[in-house]
Short mmCIF file of C-alpha atoms and ligand atoms in Angstrom, two decimals:
data_model
loop_
_atom_site.label_atom_id
_atom_site.label_comp_id
_atom_site.label_asym_id
_atom_site.label_seq_id
_atom_site.Cartn_x
_atom_site.Cartn_y
_atom_site.Cartn_z
CA MET A 1459 -2.60 2.23 34.00
CA ASP A 1460 -5.67 2.61 36.25
CA PHE A 1461 -8.35 0.15 36.22
CA ASP A 1462 -9.57 -2.75 37.71
CA TRP A 1463 -8.32 -6.09 36.18
CA PRO A 1464 -10.75 -8.72 36.64
CA ASP A 1465 -9.43 -12.00 38.59
CA ASP A 1466 -8.97 -15.68 37.38
CA ASN A 1467 -12.47 -16.29 38.46
CA ASP A 1468 -13.99 -13.53 36.90
CA ASP A 1469 -17.72 -14.68 35.40
CA ARG A 1470 -16.83 -13.67 31.81
CA ARG A 1471 -13.45 -15.70 31.89
CA LEU A 1472 -15.42 -18.74 33.42
CA GLU A 1473 -18.01 -18.54 30.57
CA ILE A 1474 -15.38 -18.81 27.89
CA ARG A 1475 -13.65 -21.33 29.48
CA GLU A 1476 -16.71 -23.58 29.67
CA TRP A 1477 -17.62 -22.78 26.07
CA LEU A 1478 -14.18 -23.93 25.04
CA SER A 1479 -14.45 -27.14 26.75
CA SER A 1480 -17.93 -27.79 25.16
CA ASN A 1481 -16.26 -27.22 21.72
CA GLY A 1482 -13.16 -29.65 22.51
CA ASN A 1483 -10.99 -26.63 23.46
CA ASN A 1484 -10.52 -26.69 19.53
CA PRO A 1485 -13.48 -24.75 17.90
CA SER A 1486 -13.58 -24.11 14.39
CA GLN A 1487 -13.61 -20.82 12.78
CA GLU A 1488 -17.58 -20.76 12.11
CA ALA A 1489 -18.12 -21.84 15.96
CA LEU A 1490 -15.64 -18.95 17.10
CA ALA A 1491 -17.60 -16.56 14.87
CA ARG A 1492 -21.02 -17.39 15.67
CA ALA A 1493 -19.89 -17.26 19.53
CA GLY A 1494 -18.90 -13.61 18.63
CA TYR A 1495 -15.54 -14.30 19.79
CA VAL A 1496 -13.75 -13.33 16.71
CA ALA A 1497 -14.80 -9.31 17.03
CA PRO A 1498 -16.38 -9.28 20.25
CA HIS A 1499 -16.35 -5.42 20.23
CA TRP A 1500 -18.96 -5.74 17.27
CA PRO A 1501 -22.76 -5.68 18.11
CA LYS A 1502 -24.87 -8.62 18.05
CA PRO A 1503 -25.29 -11.14 16.30
CA TYR A 1504 -22.01 -10.60 15.04
CA GLY A 1505 -20.04 -9.59 18.27
CA LEU A 1506 -20.77 -9.56 22.10
CA ASP A 1507 -21.00 -5.56 22.17
CA ALA A 1508 -17.78 -6.11 24.49
CA ASP A 1509 -16.20 -3.50 26.27
CA PRO A 1510 -12.81 -2.85 26.05
CA ILE A 1511 -12.11 -4.84 29.29
CA HIS A 1512 -14.09 -8.05 28.22
CA GLN A 1513 -12.34 -7.84 24.60
CA LEU A 1514 -9.07 -8.17 26.46
CA ILE A 1515 -10.29 -10.59 28.62
CA ILE A 1516 -11.46 -12.84 25.56
CA ASP A 1517 -8.13 -12.24 23.61
CA GLU A 1518 -6.57 -13.40 26.92
CA GLU A 1519 -8.42 -16.96 27.75
CA LEU A 1520 -8.21 -17.73 23.75
CA SER A 1521 -4.65 -17.22 23.56
CA LYS A 1522 -4.01 -18.99 26.84
CA ALA A 1523 -6.07 -22.00 25.21
CA GLY A 1524 -4.09 -21.58 22.24
CA VAL A 1525 -7.06 -21.12 19.86
CA LYS A 1526 -5.71 -19.00 16.62
CA ARG A 1527 -8.76 -16.74 15.14
CA ALA A 1528 -8.29 -17.08 11.04
CA ALA A 1529 -9.93 -13.72 10.23
CA GLY A 1530 -8.16 -10.45 10.33
CA GLY A 1531 -6.73 -8.19 7.68
CA ILE A 1532 -8.73 -5.68 5.79
CA GLY A 1533 -11.85 -7.68 5.75
CA LEU A 1534 -12.16 -7.54 9.92
CA GLY A 1535 -10.11 -4.31 10.24
CA TRP A 1536 -11.79 -1.87 7.59
CA ALA A 1537 -14.64 -3.52 5.79
CA GLY A 1538 -16.23 -5.08 8.41
CA PRO A 1539 -16.39 -2.00 10.44
CA THR A 1540 -17.70 0.10 7.52
CA ILE A 1541 -20.54 -2.26 6.79
CA LEU A 1542 -21.48 -2.30 10.41
CA PHE A 1543 -21.73 1.54 10.42
CA GLY A 1544 -23.46 2.18 6.81
CA GLY A 1545 -24.34 -1.00 5.65
CA THR A 1546 -28.30 -2.23 4.93
CA PRO A 1547 -29.13 -5.49 7.26
CA GLU A 1548 -28.90 -7.45 4.11
CA GLN A 1549 -25.33 -6.30 3.37
CA GLN A 1550 -24.49 -7.28 7.12
CA ASN A 1551 -25.70 -10.56 6.94
CA ARG A 1552 -24.17 -11.22 3.53
CA TYR A 1553 -21.06 -10.02 4.13
CA LEU A 1554 -20.06 -10.08 7.92
CA TRP A 1555 -20.25 -13.76 8.55
CA PRO A 1556 -17.66 -14.88 5.81
CA ILE A 1557 -15.33 -11.86 7.21
CA LEU A 1558 -15.50 -13.33 10.62
CA THR A 1559 -14.99 -16.97 9.48
CA GLY A 1560 -12.14 -15.99 7.22
CA GLU A 1561 -13.86 -17.48 4.37
CA GLU A 1562 -13.73 -14.41 2.03
CA VAL A 1563 -10.51 -11.96 1.84
CA TRP A 1564 -10.85 -8.22 1.05
CA CYS A 1565 -8.45 -5.87 -0.05
CA GLN A 1566 -8.78 -2.09 -0.18
CA LEU A 1567 -9.16 0.06 -3.37
CA PHE A 1568 -8.76 3.42 -2.21
CA SER A 1569 -5.22 5.27 -3.53
CA GLU A 1570 -4.84 6.11 -7.14
CA PRO A 1571 -1.84 6.76 -9.02
CA ASP A 1572 -2.59 10.75 -8.93
CA SER A 1573 -4.09 10.41 -5.60
CA GLY A 1574 -2.46 8.92 -2.08
CA SER A 1575 -2.27 11.31 0.43
CA ASP A 1576 -5.03 13.71 -1.18
CA LEU A 1577 -7.27 10.65 -1.30
CA ALA A 1578 -10.43 12.95 -1.90
CA ASN A 1579 -9.00 14.06 -5.03
CA LEU A 1580 -9.65 10.41 -6.84
CA ALA A 1581 -10.53 10.15 -10.02
CA THR A 1582 -12.33 6.69 -10.52
CA ARG A 1583 -15.52 7.54 -12.00
CA ALA A 1584 -18.85 5.53 -11.36
CA VAL A 1585 -21.68 6.62 -13.28
CA ARG A 1586 -25.00 5.54 -12.60
CA ASP A 1587 -26.98 3.75 -15.39
CA GLY A 1588 -30.59 2.27 -13.92
CA ASP A 1589 -29.81 -0.21 -11.10
CA ARG A 1590 -26.06 -0.37 -11.86
CA TYR A 1591 -22.92 1.73 -11.71
CA ILE A 1592 -20.47 1.93 -14.71
CA VAL A 1593 -16.89 2.14 -13.30
CA ASN A 1594 -13.94 3.32 -15.39
CA GLY A 1595 -10.31 4.25 -13.95
CA SER A 1596 -7.37 2.64 -11.85
CA LYS A 1597 -6.35 2.29 -7.96
CA ILE A 1598 -2.80 1.38 -7.20
CA TRP A 1599 -0.93 -0.44 -4.16
CA SER A 1600 -3.94 -2.51 -3.80
CA SER A 1601 -2.31 -5.04 -1.06
CA GLY A 1602 -3.34 -8.58 -1.78
CA ALA A 1603 -6.06 -7.82 -4.36
CA HIS A 1604 -4.63 -11.04 -6.21
CA ARG A 1605 -5.39 -13.13 -3.51
CA SER A 1606 -9.16 -11.45 -2.40
CA HIS A 1607 -12.42 -12.15 -3.04
CA LEU A 1608 -13.85 -8.67 -2.45
CA GLY A 1609 -12.67 -5.08 -2.39
CA ILE A 1610 -13.75 -2.00 -0.73
CA LEU A 1611 -13.78 0.70 -3.61
CA ILE A 1612 -14.38 4.29 -3.17
CA ALA A 1613 -15.17 6.02 -6.48
CA ARG A 1614 -16.44 9.55 -8.01
CA THR A 1615 -20.17 9.76 -8.34
CA ASP A 1616 -20.56 13.67 -8.71
CA PRO A 1617 -17.86 15.55 -10.27
CA ASP A 1618 -19.29 18.81 -10.13
CA VAL A 1619 -19.45 19.19 -6.10
CA PRO A 1620 -16.48 19.98 -4.00
CA LYS A 1621 -14.03 17.04 -3.87
CA HIS A 1622 -15.11 15.30 -0.74
CA ARG A 1623 -18.93 15.30 -1.37
CA GLY A 1624 -19.07 13.75 -4.61
CA VAL A 1625 -17.73 10.25 -3.72
CA SER A 1626 -19.36 7.02 -3.09
CA TYR A 1627 -18.34 3.74 -1.52
CA PHE A 1628 -18.93 0.13 -3.06
CA ILE A 1629 -18.15 -3.65 -2.46
CA CYS A 1630 -16.34 -4.62 -5.45
CA PRO A 1631 -16.31 -8.52 -5.84
CA MET A 1632 -12.61 -9.15 -7.37
CA ASP A 1633 -13.94 -11.41 -10.13
CA THR A 1634 -16.14 -8.82 -11.73
CA PRO A 1635 -15.69 -8.87 -15.77
CA GLY A 1636 -13.69 -5.38 -16.67
CA LEU A 1637 -11.70 -5.63 -13.63
CA GLU A 1638 -8.07 -6.43 -14.27
CA LEU A 1639 -5.03 -6.72 -11.88
CA GLN A 1640 -1.40 -5.79 -12.79
CA PRO A 1641 0.95 -7.01 -10.22
CA ILE A 1642 3.78 -4.93 -8.47
CA VAL A 1643 6.72 -6.50 -7.50
CA ASP A 1644 8.05 -4.37 -4.40
CA MET A 1645 11.65 -4.38 -3.48
CA THR A 1646 11.51 -7.14 -0.78
CA THR A 1647 10.88 -9.24 -4.32
CA ALA A 1648 7.10 -10.05 -3.21
CA HIS A 1649 4.13 -9.71 -5.28
CA SER A 1650 2.43 -8.01 -2.26
CA PHE A 1651 0.76 -4.98 -4.62
CA ASN A 1652 -1.11 -4.61 -7.97
CA GLN A 1653 -2.44 -1.69 -9.76
CA THR A 1654 -6.10 -2.39 -10.54
CA PHE A 1655 -7.97 -1.05 -13.72
CA PHE A 1656 -11.76 -0.86 -14.34
CA THR A 1657 -12.85 -0.84 -17.78
CA ASP A 1658 -16.76 -0.23 -18.15
CA MET A 1659 -17.06 -2.52 -14.82
CA GLU A 1660 -20.95 -2.89 -13.81
CA LEU A 1661 -21.49 -2.80 -10.09
CA PRO A 1662 -25.08 -3.41 -9.12
CA VAL A 1663 -26.67 -0.57 -7.01
CA GLU A 1664 -27.11 -2.58 -4.12
CA ASN A 1665 -23.31 -3.02 -3.85
CA ARG A 1666 -23.35 0.55 -2.60
CA ILE A 1667 -22.77 1.41 1.16
CA GLY A 1668 -24.64 3.92 2.23
CA ASP A 1669 -26.27 7.05 0.07
CA GLU A 1670 -24.61 8.18 -3.10
CA ASN A 1671 -22.21 10.78 -2.40
CA ASP A 1672 -21.90 9.82 1.32
CA GLY A 1673 -18.84 7.69 0.46
CA TRP A 1674 -16.09 9.96 2.00
CA ARG A 1675 -17.81 9.95 5.52
CA LEU A 1676 -17.94 6.18 5.33
CA ALA A 1677 -13.91 6.08 4.12
CA LYS A 1678 -13.26 8.19 7.39
CA VAL A 1679 -14.71 5.38 9.34
CA THR A 1680 -12.77 2.57 7.29
CA LEU A 1681 -9.40 4.86 8.04
CA GLY A 1682 -10.27 5.49 11.84
CA ASN A 1683 -11.28 2.22 12.98
CA GLU A 1684 -8.93 0.84 15.69
CA ARG A 1685 -9.73 -2.03 18.23
CA VAL A 1686 -8.43 -2.18 21.52
CA SER A 1687 -5.42 -4.71 21.42
CA LEU A 1688 -2.70 -5.49 24.29
CA SER A 1689 -0.17 -6.77 21.69
CA GLY A 1690 0.98 -4.46 18.90
CA GLU A 1691 4.70 -3.68 20.06
CA GLY A 1692 6.40 -5.04 17.17
CA ALA A 1693 8.31 -2.78 14.87
CA LEU A 1694 6.45 -3.42 11.54
CA TRP A 1695 2.90 -1.58 12.29
CA GLY A 1696 2.79 -3.47 15.45
CA SER A 1697 3.72 -7.03 14.09
CA GLY A 1698 7.21 -8.57 13.94
CA PRO A 1699 10.10 -8.57 16.37
CA SER A 1700 10.39 -5.15 18.68
CA ALA A 1701 13.13 -3.16 20.07
CA LYS A 1702 13.04 -5.17 23.09
CA ASP A 1703 13.47 -8.41 20.83
CA LEU A 1704 16.51 -6.78 19.31
CA LEU A 1705 18.19 -5.59 22.60
CA ASP A 1706 17.31 -9.07 24.16
CA LEU A 1707 19.39 -10.64 21.43
CA VAL A 1708 22.11 -8.03 21.65
CA ARG A 1709 22.28 -8.47 25.46
CA ALA A 1710 22.34 -12.24 24.79
CA ALA A 1711 25.15 -12.39 22.44
CA GLY A 1712 27.50 -10.36 25.05
CA GLY A 1713 26.43 -6.95 24.56
CA LEU A 1714 27.98 -3.89 22.54
CA THR A 1715 31.44 -2.44 22.65
CA ASP A 1716 31.24 0.30 19.88
CA PRO A 1717 30.37 3.50 21.50
CA ASN A 1718 28.22 4.65 18.18
CA LEU A 1719 26.13 1.07 18.38
CA ARG A 1720 25.70 1.53 21.96
CA ASP A 1721 24.59 5.04 21.63
CA ARG A 1722 22.22 3.92 19.03
CA ALA A 1723 20.99 0.95 21.09
CA SER A 1724 20.02 3.34 24.17
CA ARG A 1725 18.55 5.49 21.85
CA LEU A 1726 16.38 2.59 20.67
CA HIS A 1727 15.42 1.48 23.97
CA ILE A 1728 14.29 5.12 24.96
CA GLU A 1729 12.11 5.18 21.78
CA GLY A 1730 10.40 1.76 22.57
CA GLU A 1731 9.88 2.75 25.97
CA VAL A 1732 8.20 6.13 25.22
CA LEU A 1733 6.06 4.32 22.80
CA ARG A 1734 5.09 1.53 25.25
CA LEU A 1735 4.06 4.30 27.91
CA ILE A 1736 2.26 6.03 24.75
CA ARG A 1737 0.11 2.78 24.15
CA LEU A 1738 -0.06 2.03 27.82
CA ARG A 1739 -2.36 5.80 27.94
CA THR A 1740 -4.25 5.01 24.79
CA LEU A 1741 -5.07 1.74 26.03
CA SER A 1742 -6.06 3.04 29.83
CA ALA A 1743 -8.16 5.84 27.96
CA GLN A 1744 -9.96 3.27 26.06
CA LEU A 1745 -10.68 1.03 28.92
CA GLN A 1746 -12.29 4.01 31.30
CA GLY A 1747 -14.35 4.73 27.97
CA ARG A 1748 -12.64 8.09 27.20
CA GLN A 1749 -11.13 9.20 23.97
CA PRO A 1750 -7.73 8.82 23.46
CA GLY A 1751 -6.21 12.32 23.66
CA PRO A 1752 -3.34 13.75 21.16
CA GLU A 1753 -0.82 10.90 22.18
CA ALA A 1754 -2.85 8.50 19.71
CA SER A 1755 -2.02 10.99 16.63
CA VAL A 1756 1.67 11.13 18.07
CA ARG A 1757 2.01 7.55 18.02
CA LYS A 1758 1.70 6.60 14.33
CA ALA A 1759 4.48 9.16 13.61
CA LEU A 1760 6.86 8.05 16.02
CA ALA A 1761 6.27 4.33 15.79
CA ASP A 1762 7.01 4.16 12.27
CA GLU A 1763 10.45 5.77 12.28
CA HIS A 1764 11.10 3.98 15.61
CA GLY A 1765 10.23 0.75 13.31
CA GLN A 1766 12.65 1.83 10.51
CA ASN A 1767 15.39 2.39 13.43
CA VAL A 1768 14.73 -1.05 14.65
CA MET A 1769 15.26 -2.57 11.44
CA GLN A 1770 18.30 -0.14 10.43
CA LEU A 1771 20.29 -1.43 13.44
CA ALA A 1772 19.40 -5.10 13.22
CA LYS A 1773 20.74 -4.99 9.69
CA ASP A 1774 23.90 -3.04 10.64
CA LEU A 1775 24.61 -5.65 13.82
CA THR A 1776 25.27 -8.11 11.29
CA GLY A 1777 27.72 -6.39 9.35
CA SER A 1778 27.86 -7.93 5.87
CA HIS A 1779 25.26 -10.62 6.38
CA GLY A 1780 22.69 -8.33 6.87
CA MET A 1781 23.09 -7.33 2.99
CA LEU A 1782 21.75 -10.94 2.13
CA VAL A 1783 17.97 -10.99 1.25
CA ASP A 1784 17.73 -14.57 2.37
CA ALA A 1785 19.53 -14.08 5.59
CA GLY A 1786 17.91 -10.88 6.87
CA PRO A 1787 18.69 -8.65 9.53
CA LEU A 1788 20.38 -11.08 12.07
CA GLY A 1789 19.68 -13.98 10.14
CA GLU A 1790 22.81 -15.74 9.99
CA SER A 1791 25.35 -13.71 11.73
CA PRO A 1792 28.49 -15.61 13.33
CA LYS A 1793 28.23 -13.03 15.84
CA PHE A 1794 24.39 -13.53 16.83
CA PRO A 1795 23.49 -17.13 16.47
CA VAL A 1796 19.64 -16.97 16.81
CA THR A 1797 17.00 -19.51 16.48
CA HIS A 1798 15.26 -20.44 13.39
CA ALA A 1799 11.98 -19.06 15.00
CA VAL A 1800 13.80 -15.83 15.47
CA VAL A 1801 14.81 -15.71 11.91
CA GLU A 1802 11.79 -15.96 10.95
CA GLY A 1803 10.52 -13.32 12.97
CA TRP A 1804 13.02 -10.71 11.49
CA GLN A 1805 11.89 -11.91 7.98
CA HIS A 1806 8.45 -10.90 8.69
CA TRP A 1807 6.97 -9.49 5.87
CA HIS A 1808 9.70 -10.60 3.49
CA GLY A 1809 12.42 -8.95 5.20
CA GLY A 1810 11.86 -6.63 7.77
CA PHE A 1811 14.68 -4.06 6.75
CA LEU A 1812 13.79 -4.22 3.20
CA PHE A 1813 10.08 -3.54 3.96
CA SER A 1814 10.54 -0.89 6.51
CA PRO A 1815 10.79 2.19 4.26
CA ALA A 1816 7.18 1.37 3.61
CA LEU A 1817 6.32 2.20 7.39
CA THR A 1818 6.15 5.82 6.86
CA ILE A 1819 4.31 5.73 3.93
CA GLY A 1820 1.05 3.30 4.24
CA GLY A 1821 -1.70 4.16 6.21
CA GLY A 1822 -0.83 8.07 6.01
CA THR A 1823 2.50 9.25 5.48
CA SER A 1824 4.71 10.82 8.23
CA GLU A 1825 4.30 14.26 6.59
CA VAL A 1826 0.65 14.27 6.85
CA GLN A 1827 0.52 12.30 10.24
CA ARG A 1828 2.78 15.50 11.52
CA ASN A 1829 0.18 17.69 9.61
CA ILE A 1830 -2.69 16.24 11.73
CA VAL A 1831 -0.59 16.39 14.85
CA ALA A 1832 -0.08 20.25 13.79
CA GLU A 1833 -3.68 21.13 13.30
CA ARG A 1834 -5.66 18.95 15.52
CA VAL A 1835 -3.42 18.68 18.26
CA LEU A 1836 -1.40 21.94 18.52
CA GLY A 1837 -4.25 24.26 16.79
CA LEU A 1838 -2.03 25.35 13.93
CA PRO A 1839 -3.52 26.91 10.89
CA HIS A 1840 -4.53 24.52 8.04
CA ASP A 1841 -2.25 25.20 4.57
CA VAL A 1842 -3.78 27.41 2.09
CA ASP A 1843 -6.08 25.61 0.25
CA ILE A 1844 -6.08 26.98 -3.52
CA GLN A 1845 -8.83 24.65 -4.71
CA SER A 1846 -11.43 26.10 -1.53
CA GLY A 1847 -14.74 26.23 -3.05
CA GLN A 1848 -14.14 24.85 -6.21
CA THR A 1849 -15.90 21.43 -7.68
CA TRP A 1850 -13.59 18.26 -8.16
CA SER A 1851 -13.89 19.39 -12.24
CA GLU A 1852 -13.08 22.82 -11.71
CA SER A 1853 -10.13 21.93 -9.82
CA LYS A 1854 -8.94 19.27 -12.42
CA ALA A 1855 -9.47 22.06 -15.25
CA GLN A 1856 -6.76 24.59 -13.69
C1 LIG B 676 2.80 -1.37 2.47
C2 LIG B 676 1.81 -0.39 1.89
C3 LIG B 676 0.28 -0.64 1.81
C4 LIG B 676 -0.45 -0.32 1.07
N1 LIG B 676 -1.85 -0.63 0.82
C5 LIG B 676 -2.51 -0.08 0.37
C6 LIG B 676 -3.82 -0.78 -0.03
O1 LIG B 676 -4.23 -1.87 0.33
N2 LIG B 676 -4.95 -0.10 -0.76
C7 LIG B 676 -4.64 1.45 -0.75
O2 LIG B 676 -5.63 1.95 -1.44
N3 LIG B 676 -3.32 2.17 -0.85
C8 LIG B 676 -2.65 1.28 -0.23
N4 LIG B 676 -1.07 1.77 -0.13
C9 LIG B 676 -1.25 3.23 -0.67
C10 LIG B 676 -0.87 4.15 0.43
O3 LIG B 676 -2.34 4.56 1.39
C11 LIG B 676 -0.23 5.56 0.06
O4 LIG B 676 0.95 5.33 -0.39
C12 LIG B 676 -0.24 6.68 0.86
O5 LIG B 676 -1.56 7.26 1.24
C13 LIG B 676 0.65 7.67 0.24
O6 LIG B 676 0.03 8.21 -0.79
P1 LIG B 676 1.06 8.06 -2.17
O7 LIG B 676 1.86 7.01 -2.19
O8 LIG B 676 0.22 8.80 -3.41
O9 LIG B 676 2.25 9.59 -1.81
P2 LIG B 676 1.86 11.01 -2.07
O10 LIG B 676 0.62 11.41 -1.65
O11 LIG B 676 2.20 11.29 -3.52
O12 LIG B 676 3.26 11.39 -1.26
C14 LIG B 676 4.18 11.85 -1.98
C15 LIG B 676 5.06 12.66 -0.70
O13 LIG B 676 4.56 14.23 -0.57
C16 LIG B 676 4.33 13.99 0.75
N5 LIG B 676 2.96 14.85 1.00
C17 LIG B 676 1.67 14.74 0.47
N6 LIG B 676 1.11 15.65 0.66
C18 LIG B 676 1.41 16.31 1.76
C19 LIG B 676 1.18 17.47 2.55
N7 LIG B 676 -0.21 17.84 2.50
N8 LIG B 676 1.84 17.84 3.08
C20 LIG B 676 3.39 17.64 3.69
N9 LIG B 676 3.73 16.42 2.66
C21 LIG B 676 2.73 15.89 1.72
C22 LIG B 676 4.24 12.92 1.41
O14 LIG B 676 4.56 12.49 2.71
C23 LIG B 676 5.00 11.96 0.34
O15 LIG B 676 6.64 12.09 1.14
C24 LIG B 676 -0.16 1.55 0.81
C25 LIG B 676 1.12 1.48 0.83
C26 LIG B 676 1.93 0.90 1.57
C27 LIG B 676 3.51 1.52 1.63
#
């Protein structure tokens, strides 16, 4: 790490502390949003145009003061940045404030039963009819759609051009007539996903973000958005317990004698350290205003498999207790007596172990990540594309 970390009397720190004390050290979500502290990296008036160091100072000062920001998830992480990038001032003013205050929750309506990794192949149609679009089709794996007010939706507006070119990007209120949700209960027993069906659903033209047929460019903004963060060593996409947490528990319980388990524990430590260093390199690049290099592409591929290894070892260490859904890894093992707080950590997202297979699928599968590394980092040739030059309709007719 090679940057100057601002000292305790830095003006930016003093400013936040002063603001906190003028808000009784317990600001409302509305106050945090209006002060620009929820997404400081966003431009004014929604954020503070904060550079990476300023963002980290704000994170640090708020967390020292015990202030929590309610906003997060798909609204703050994906919908907001896309609306900032391609939305009109009216759309920005209408949608960004409730994202920042946490009042409106968003979901992502991208994947379809027949297009996940090959997202640009999507078949949901939006046909323009005067000042509205008529939408028909279906989305799947819509996380939290049943708890969301709004969704970001991509749909095909022109089938007679190559697949990436005929897609548009919409804001979809989840209570629109013609939209129906069917719950999908996953193997953790949680209802986290849904299949979403659209039957002659009408969306006003003003719900489109950007130009018609320019949705793929915006979808790439959505998928590529990553803010600077010092946290995120957790095994489950940056959340939940980390390899270090597990190994600390192991040490506290007297260590391991079985050579096979010792070997797995040391491998986990090495993976965790490699990932920590990759994160520091990425962060260092961001803090110096440089684009992260190949390490950022490699990180997801490594981190997802590492998360599975952490959860697998945690489960195996508890022996037969690890098989219990309600105990979970390290839950109630007599060998690893742990506090309630830690148990909750391992139960994160309805049982870390049962959730962990999803790590190498969601947000781009590990195979697709490896393709990205092969092509963009190592410069290997792209797969032969048999649909090259065809319109989406032609490729479907085959
Ligand atoms: C926890 C979780 C939450 C999710 N939340 C959402 C959400 O909120 N909204 C949403 O829209 N989607 C969501 N998804 C869906 C996710 O984006 C897709 O599952 C993912 O993009 C993979 O698509 P797929 O499931 O159709 O698999 P497919 O693309 O059909 O892949 C099947 C297999 O083929 C392999 N494969 C595919 N293409 C290639 C290739 N070119 N080279 C080599 N191998 C390949 C894949 O790696 C995989 O092993 C979520 C998924 C998970 C696991």
